[in-house]
PDB file of C-alpha atoms and ligand atoms in Angstrom:
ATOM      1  CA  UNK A 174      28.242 -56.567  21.676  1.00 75.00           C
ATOM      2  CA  UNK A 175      29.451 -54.879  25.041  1.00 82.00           C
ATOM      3  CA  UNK A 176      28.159 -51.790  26.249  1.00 90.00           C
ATOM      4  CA  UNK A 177      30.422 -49.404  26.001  1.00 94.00           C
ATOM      5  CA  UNK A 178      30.291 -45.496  27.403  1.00 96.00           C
ATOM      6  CA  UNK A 179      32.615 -42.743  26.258  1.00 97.00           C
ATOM      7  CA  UNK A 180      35.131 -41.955  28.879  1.00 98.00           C
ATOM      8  CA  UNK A 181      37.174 -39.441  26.449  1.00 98.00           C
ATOM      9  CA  UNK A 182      36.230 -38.374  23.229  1.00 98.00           C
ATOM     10  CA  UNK A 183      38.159 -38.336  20.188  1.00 98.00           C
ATOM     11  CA  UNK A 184      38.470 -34.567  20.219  1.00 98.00           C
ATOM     12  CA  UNK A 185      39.415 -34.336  23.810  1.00 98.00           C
ATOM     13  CA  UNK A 186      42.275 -37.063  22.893  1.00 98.00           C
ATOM     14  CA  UNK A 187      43.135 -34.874  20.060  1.00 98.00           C
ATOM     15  CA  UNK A 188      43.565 -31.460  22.088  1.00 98.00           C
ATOM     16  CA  UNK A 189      45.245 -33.374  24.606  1.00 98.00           C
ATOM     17  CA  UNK A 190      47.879 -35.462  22.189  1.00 98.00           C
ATOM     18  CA  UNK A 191      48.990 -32.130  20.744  1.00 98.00           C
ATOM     19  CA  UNK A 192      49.769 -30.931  23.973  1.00 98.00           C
ATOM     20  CA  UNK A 193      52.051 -33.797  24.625  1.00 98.00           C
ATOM     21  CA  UNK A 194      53.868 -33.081  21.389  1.00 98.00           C
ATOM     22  CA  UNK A 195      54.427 -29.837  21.944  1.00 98.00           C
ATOM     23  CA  UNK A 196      56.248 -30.173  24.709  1.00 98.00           C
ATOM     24  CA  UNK A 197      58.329 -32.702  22.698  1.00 98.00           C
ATOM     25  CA  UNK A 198      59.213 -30.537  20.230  1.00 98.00           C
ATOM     26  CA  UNK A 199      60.287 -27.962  22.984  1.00 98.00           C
ATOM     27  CA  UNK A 200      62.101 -30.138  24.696  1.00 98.00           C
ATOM     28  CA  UNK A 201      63.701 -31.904  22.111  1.00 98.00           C
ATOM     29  CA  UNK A 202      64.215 -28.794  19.783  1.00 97.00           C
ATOM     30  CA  UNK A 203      66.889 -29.018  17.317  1.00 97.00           C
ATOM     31  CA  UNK A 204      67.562 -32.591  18.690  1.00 98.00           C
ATOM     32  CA  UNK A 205      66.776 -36.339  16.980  1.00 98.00           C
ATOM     33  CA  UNK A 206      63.553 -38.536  18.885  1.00 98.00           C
ATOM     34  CA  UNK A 207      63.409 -42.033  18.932  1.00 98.00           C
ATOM     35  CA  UNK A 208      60.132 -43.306  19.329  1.00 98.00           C
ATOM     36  CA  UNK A 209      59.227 -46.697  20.957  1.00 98.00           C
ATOM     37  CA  UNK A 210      55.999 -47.669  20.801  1.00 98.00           C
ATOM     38  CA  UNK A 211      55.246 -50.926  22.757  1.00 96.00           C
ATOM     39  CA  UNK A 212      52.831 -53.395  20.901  1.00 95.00           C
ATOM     40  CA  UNK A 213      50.056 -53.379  20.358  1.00 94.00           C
ATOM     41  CA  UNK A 214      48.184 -51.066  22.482  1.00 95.00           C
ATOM     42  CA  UNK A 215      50.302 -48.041  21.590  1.00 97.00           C
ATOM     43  CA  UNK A 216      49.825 -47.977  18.176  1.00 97.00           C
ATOM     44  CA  UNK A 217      47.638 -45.327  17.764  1.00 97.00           C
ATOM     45  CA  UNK A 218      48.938 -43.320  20.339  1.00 98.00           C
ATOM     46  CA  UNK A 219      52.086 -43.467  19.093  1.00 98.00           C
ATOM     47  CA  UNK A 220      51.256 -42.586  15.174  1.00 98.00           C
ATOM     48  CA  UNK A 221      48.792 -39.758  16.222  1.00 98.00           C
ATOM     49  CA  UNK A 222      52.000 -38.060  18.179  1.00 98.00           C
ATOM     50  CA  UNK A 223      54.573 -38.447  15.727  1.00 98.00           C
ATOM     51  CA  UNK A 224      52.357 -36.635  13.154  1.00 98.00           C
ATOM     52  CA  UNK A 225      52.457 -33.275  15.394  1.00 98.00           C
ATOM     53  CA  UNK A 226      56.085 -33.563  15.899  1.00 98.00           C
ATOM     54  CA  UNK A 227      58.839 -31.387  14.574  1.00 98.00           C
ATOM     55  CA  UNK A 228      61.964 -32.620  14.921  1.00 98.00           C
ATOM     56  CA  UNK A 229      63.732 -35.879  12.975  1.00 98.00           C
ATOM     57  CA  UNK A 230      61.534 -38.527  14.178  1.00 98.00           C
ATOM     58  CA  UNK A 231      62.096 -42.562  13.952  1.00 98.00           C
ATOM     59  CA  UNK A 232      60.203 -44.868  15.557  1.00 98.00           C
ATOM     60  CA  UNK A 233      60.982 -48.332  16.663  1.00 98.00           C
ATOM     61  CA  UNK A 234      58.192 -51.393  18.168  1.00 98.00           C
ATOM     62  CA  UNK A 235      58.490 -54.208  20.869  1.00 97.00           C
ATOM     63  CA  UNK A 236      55.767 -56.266  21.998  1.00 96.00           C
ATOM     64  CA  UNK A 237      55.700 -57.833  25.204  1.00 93.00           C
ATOM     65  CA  UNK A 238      53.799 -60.011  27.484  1.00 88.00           C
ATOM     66  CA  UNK A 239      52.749 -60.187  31.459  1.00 78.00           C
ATOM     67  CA  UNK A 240      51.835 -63.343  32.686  1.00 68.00           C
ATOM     68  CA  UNK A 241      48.837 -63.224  35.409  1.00 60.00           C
ATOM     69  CA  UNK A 242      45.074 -64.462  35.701  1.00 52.00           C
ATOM     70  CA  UNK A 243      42.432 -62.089  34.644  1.00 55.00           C
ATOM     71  CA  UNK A 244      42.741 -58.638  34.925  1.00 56.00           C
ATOM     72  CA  UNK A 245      45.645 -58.523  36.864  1.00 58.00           C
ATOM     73  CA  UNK A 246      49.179 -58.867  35.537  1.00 59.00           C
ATOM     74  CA  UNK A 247      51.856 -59.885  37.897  1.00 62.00           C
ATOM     75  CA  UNK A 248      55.827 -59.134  37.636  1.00 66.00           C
ATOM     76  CA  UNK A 249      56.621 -61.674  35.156  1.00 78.00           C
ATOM     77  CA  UNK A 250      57.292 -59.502  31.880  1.00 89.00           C
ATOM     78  CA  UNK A 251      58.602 -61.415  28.847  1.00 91.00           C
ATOM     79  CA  UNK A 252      59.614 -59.867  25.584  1.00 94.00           C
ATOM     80  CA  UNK A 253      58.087 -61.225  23.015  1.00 95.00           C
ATOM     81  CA  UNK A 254      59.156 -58.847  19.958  1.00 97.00           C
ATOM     82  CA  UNK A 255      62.242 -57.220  20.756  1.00 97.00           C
ATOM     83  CA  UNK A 256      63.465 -53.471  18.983  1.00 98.00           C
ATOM     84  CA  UNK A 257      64.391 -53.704  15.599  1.00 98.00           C
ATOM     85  CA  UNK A 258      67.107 -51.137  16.125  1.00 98.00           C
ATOM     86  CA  UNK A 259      70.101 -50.448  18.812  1.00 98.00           C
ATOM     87  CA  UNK A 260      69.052 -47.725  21.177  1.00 98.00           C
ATOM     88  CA  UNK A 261      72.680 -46.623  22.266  1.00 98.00           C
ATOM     89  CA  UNK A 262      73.109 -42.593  21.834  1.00 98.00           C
ATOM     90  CA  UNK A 263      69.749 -42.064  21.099  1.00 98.00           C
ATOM     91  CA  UNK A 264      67.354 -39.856  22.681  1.00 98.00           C
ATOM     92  CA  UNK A 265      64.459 -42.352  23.734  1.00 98.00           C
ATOM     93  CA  UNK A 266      60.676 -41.559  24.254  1.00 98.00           C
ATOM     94  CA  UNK A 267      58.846 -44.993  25.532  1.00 98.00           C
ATOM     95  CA  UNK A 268      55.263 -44.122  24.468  1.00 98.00           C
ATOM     96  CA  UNK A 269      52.389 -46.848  26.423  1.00 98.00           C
ATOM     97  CA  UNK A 270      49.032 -46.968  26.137  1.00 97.00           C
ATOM     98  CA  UNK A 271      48.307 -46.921  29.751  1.00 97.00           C
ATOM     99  CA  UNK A 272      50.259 -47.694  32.898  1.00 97.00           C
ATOM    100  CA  UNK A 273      48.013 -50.159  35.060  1.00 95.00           C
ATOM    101  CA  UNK A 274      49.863 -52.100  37.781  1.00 94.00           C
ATOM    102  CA  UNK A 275      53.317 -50.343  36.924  1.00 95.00           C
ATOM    103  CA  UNK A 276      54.574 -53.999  36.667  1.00 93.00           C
ATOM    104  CA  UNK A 277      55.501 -54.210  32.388  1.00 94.00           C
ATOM    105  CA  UNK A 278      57.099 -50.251  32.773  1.00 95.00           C
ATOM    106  CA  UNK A 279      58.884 -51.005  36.135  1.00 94.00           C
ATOM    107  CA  UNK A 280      60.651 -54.389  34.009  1.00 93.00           C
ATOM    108  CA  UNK A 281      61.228 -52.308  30.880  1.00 95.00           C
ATOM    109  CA  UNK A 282      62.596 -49.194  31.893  1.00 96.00           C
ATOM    110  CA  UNK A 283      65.589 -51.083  33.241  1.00 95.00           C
ATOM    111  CA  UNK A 284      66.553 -53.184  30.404  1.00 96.00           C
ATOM    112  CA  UNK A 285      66.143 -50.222  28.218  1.00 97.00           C
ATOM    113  CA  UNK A 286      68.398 -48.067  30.284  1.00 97.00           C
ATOM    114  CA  UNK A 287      71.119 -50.878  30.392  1.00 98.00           C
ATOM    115  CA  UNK A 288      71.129 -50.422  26.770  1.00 98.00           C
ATOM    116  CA  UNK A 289      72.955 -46.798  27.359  1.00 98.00           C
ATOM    117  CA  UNK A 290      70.286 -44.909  25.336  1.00 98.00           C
ATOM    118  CA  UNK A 291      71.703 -40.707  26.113  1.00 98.00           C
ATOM    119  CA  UNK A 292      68.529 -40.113  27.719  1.00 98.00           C
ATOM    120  CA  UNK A 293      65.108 -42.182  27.853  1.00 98.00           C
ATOM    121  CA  UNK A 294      61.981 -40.657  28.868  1.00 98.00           C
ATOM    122  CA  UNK A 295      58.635 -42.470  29.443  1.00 98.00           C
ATOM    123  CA  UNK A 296      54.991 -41.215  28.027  1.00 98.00           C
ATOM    124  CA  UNK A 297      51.644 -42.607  28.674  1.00 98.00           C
ATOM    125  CA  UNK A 298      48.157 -41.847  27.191  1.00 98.00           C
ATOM    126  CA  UNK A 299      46.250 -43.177  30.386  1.00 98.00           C
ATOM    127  CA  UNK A 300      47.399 -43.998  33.904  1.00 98.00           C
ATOM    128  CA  UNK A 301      45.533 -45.593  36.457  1.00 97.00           C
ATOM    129  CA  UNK A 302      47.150 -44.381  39.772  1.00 96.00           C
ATOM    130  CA  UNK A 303      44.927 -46.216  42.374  1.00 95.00           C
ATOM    131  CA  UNK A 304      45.905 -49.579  40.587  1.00 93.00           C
ATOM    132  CA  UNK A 305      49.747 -49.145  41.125  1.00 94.00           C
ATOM    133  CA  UNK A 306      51.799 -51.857  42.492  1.00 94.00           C
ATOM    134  CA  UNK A 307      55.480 -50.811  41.662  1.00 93.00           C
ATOM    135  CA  UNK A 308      56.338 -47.239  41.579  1.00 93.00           C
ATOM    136  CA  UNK A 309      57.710 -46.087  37.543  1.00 96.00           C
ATOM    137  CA  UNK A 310      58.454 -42.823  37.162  1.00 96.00           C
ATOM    138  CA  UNK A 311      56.158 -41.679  34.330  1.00 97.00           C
ATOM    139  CA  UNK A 312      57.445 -38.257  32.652  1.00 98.00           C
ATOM    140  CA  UNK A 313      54.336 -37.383  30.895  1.00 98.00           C
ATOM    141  CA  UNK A 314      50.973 -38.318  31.266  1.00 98.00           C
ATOM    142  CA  UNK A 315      47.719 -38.097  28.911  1.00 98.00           C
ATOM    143  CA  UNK A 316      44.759 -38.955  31.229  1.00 98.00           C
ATOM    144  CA  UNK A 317      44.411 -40.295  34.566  1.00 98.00           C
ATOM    145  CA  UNK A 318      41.789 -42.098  35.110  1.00 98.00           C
ATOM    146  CA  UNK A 319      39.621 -44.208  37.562  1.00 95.00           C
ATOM    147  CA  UNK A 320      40.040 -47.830  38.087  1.00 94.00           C
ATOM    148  CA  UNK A 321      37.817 -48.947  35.324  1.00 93.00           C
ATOM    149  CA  UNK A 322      38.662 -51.235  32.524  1.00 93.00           C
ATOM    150  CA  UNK A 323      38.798 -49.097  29.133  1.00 96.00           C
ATOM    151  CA  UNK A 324      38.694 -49.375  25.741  1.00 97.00           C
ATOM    152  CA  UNK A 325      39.718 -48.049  22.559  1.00 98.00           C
ATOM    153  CA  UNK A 326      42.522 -45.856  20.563  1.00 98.00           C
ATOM    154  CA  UNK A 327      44.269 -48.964  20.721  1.00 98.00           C
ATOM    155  CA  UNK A 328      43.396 -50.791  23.940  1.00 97.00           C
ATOM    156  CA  UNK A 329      41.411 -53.772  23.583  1.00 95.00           C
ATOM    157  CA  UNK A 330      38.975 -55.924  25.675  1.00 93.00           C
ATOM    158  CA  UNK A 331      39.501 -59.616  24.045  1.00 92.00           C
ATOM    159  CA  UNK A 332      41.772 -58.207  21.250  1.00 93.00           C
ATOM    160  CA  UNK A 333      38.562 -55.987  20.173  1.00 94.00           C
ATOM    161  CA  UNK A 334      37.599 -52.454  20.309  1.00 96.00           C
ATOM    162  CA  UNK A 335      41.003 -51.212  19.209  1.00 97.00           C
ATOM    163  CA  UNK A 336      39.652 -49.567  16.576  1.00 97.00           C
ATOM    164  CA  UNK A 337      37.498 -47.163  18.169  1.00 97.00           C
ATOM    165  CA  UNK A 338      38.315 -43.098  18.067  1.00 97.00           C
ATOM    166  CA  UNK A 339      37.923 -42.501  22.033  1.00 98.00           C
ATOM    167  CA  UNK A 340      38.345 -44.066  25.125  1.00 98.00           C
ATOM    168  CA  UNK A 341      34.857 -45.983  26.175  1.00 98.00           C
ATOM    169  CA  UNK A 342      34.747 -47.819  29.321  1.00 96.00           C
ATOM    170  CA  UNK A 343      33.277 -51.305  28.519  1.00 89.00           C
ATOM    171  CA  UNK A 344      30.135 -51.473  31.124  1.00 86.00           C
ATOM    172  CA  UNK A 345      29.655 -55.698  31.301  1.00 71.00           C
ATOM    173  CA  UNK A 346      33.521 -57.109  31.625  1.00 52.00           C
ATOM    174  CA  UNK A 347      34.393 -60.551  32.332  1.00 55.00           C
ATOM    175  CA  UNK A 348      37.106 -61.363  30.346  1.00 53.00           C
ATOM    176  CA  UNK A 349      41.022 -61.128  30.368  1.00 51.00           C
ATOM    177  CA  UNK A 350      43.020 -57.654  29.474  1.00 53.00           C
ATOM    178  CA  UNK A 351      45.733 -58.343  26.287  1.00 51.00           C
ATOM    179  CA  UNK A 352      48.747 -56.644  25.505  1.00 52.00           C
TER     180      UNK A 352
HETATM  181  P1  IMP B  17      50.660 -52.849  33.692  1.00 63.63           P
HETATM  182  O1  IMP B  17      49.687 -53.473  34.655  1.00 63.63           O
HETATM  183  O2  IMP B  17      50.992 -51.423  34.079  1.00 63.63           O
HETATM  184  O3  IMP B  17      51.863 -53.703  33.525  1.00 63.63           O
HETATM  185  O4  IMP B  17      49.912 -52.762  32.292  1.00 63.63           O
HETATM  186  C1  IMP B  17      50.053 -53.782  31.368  1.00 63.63           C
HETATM  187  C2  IMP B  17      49.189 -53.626  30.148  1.00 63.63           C
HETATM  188  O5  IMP B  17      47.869 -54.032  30.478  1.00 63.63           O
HETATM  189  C3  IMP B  17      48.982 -52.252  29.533  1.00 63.63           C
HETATM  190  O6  IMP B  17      50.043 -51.821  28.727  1.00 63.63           O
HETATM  191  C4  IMP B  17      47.752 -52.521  28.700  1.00 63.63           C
HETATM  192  O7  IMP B  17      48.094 -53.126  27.463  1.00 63.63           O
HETATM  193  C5  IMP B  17      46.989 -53.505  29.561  1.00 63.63           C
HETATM  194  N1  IMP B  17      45.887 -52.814  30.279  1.00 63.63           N
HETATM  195  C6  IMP B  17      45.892 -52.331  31.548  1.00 63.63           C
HETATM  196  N2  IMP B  17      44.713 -51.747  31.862  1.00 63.63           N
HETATM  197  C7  IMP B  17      43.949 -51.877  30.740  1.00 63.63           C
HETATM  198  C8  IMP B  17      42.608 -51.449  30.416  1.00 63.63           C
HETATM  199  O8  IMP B  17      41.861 -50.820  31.207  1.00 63.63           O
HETATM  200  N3  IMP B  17      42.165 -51.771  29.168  1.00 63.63           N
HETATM  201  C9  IMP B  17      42.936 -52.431  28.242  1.00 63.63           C
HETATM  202  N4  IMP B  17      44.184 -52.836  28.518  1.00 63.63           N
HETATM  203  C10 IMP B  17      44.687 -52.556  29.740  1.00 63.63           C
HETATM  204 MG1   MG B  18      50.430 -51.778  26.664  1.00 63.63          MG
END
């Protein structure tokens, strides 16, 4: 078993999520949301936030994958589960986990866009600024935090720890980050 600290607890995630939805619902009051949730990682992000919103919700998955060694993913995004649904004339919310390197957002963004969506805005529970390599323009974010690898509300370390309520940094890593 790793040792893992709290970073956020489940009750600051909760004050915080709520936050993020209402400015959803004020910004897209009276309107329809489309939610994308990319796999897996956003999972619980994404259901804890569609609870607290208002307006017509549906929601919509893609999984994808960045090739690299380690902990490091480079610009090589493939898309491994693609949406279920056409995005054209929707109002999109892309809803990660956390943006990292800025490399699987800064691939995404455009193919989503191309797909004429009438407007697309990107969410994120984390963000880890000082680990940026490609610039995405993130419209709201949860937490930023330190360059530490975390765990929890639906990140993993070796596909575990998903499961947990909060966001725990595990203390001994050596191991490769998952989608
Ligand atoms: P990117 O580097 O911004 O492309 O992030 C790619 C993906 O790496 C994220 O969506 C996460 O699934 C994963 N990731 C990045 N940092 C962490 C972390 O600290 N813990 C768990 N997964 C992570
Ligand atoms: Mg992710």
């Amino acid at each position: 078993m790793d040792k893992i600290s709290v970073l956020i607890s489940k009750e600051a995630l909760e004050t915080r999520i709520q936050e993020m939805a209402d400015k959803l619902n004020q910004d897209y009051a009276g309107q329809e949301l489309h939610l994308i949730g990319i796999l897996k990682g956003s999972v619980f992000f994404v259901c804890e936030l569609a609870k607290r919103l208002t307006m017509p919700v549906t929601m919509d998955f893609m999984s994808v994958s960045s090739y690299g060694t380690g902990t490091e993913s480079c610009g090589r995004v493939k898309i491994v589960m693609d949406l279920a649904e056409p995005i054209q004339g929707r109002n999109v919310v892309m809803v990660e986990d956390i943006i990292d390197s800025g490399n699987t957002l800064s691939y995404l963004l455009p193919v989503l866009t191309s797909r004429r969506p009438s407007s697309i805005r990107l969410i994120t529970l984390l963000s880890k600024p000082d680990r940026r390599k490609k610039d995405v323009k993130i419209d709201d974010i949860g937490f930023v935090i330190p360059d530490a690898f975390v765990v929890g509300f639906g990140l993993d370390y070796a596909q575990k720890y998903r499961n947990l309520p909060y966001i725990g940094i595990v203390e001994e890593q050596k191991g490769e980050k998952d989608e």
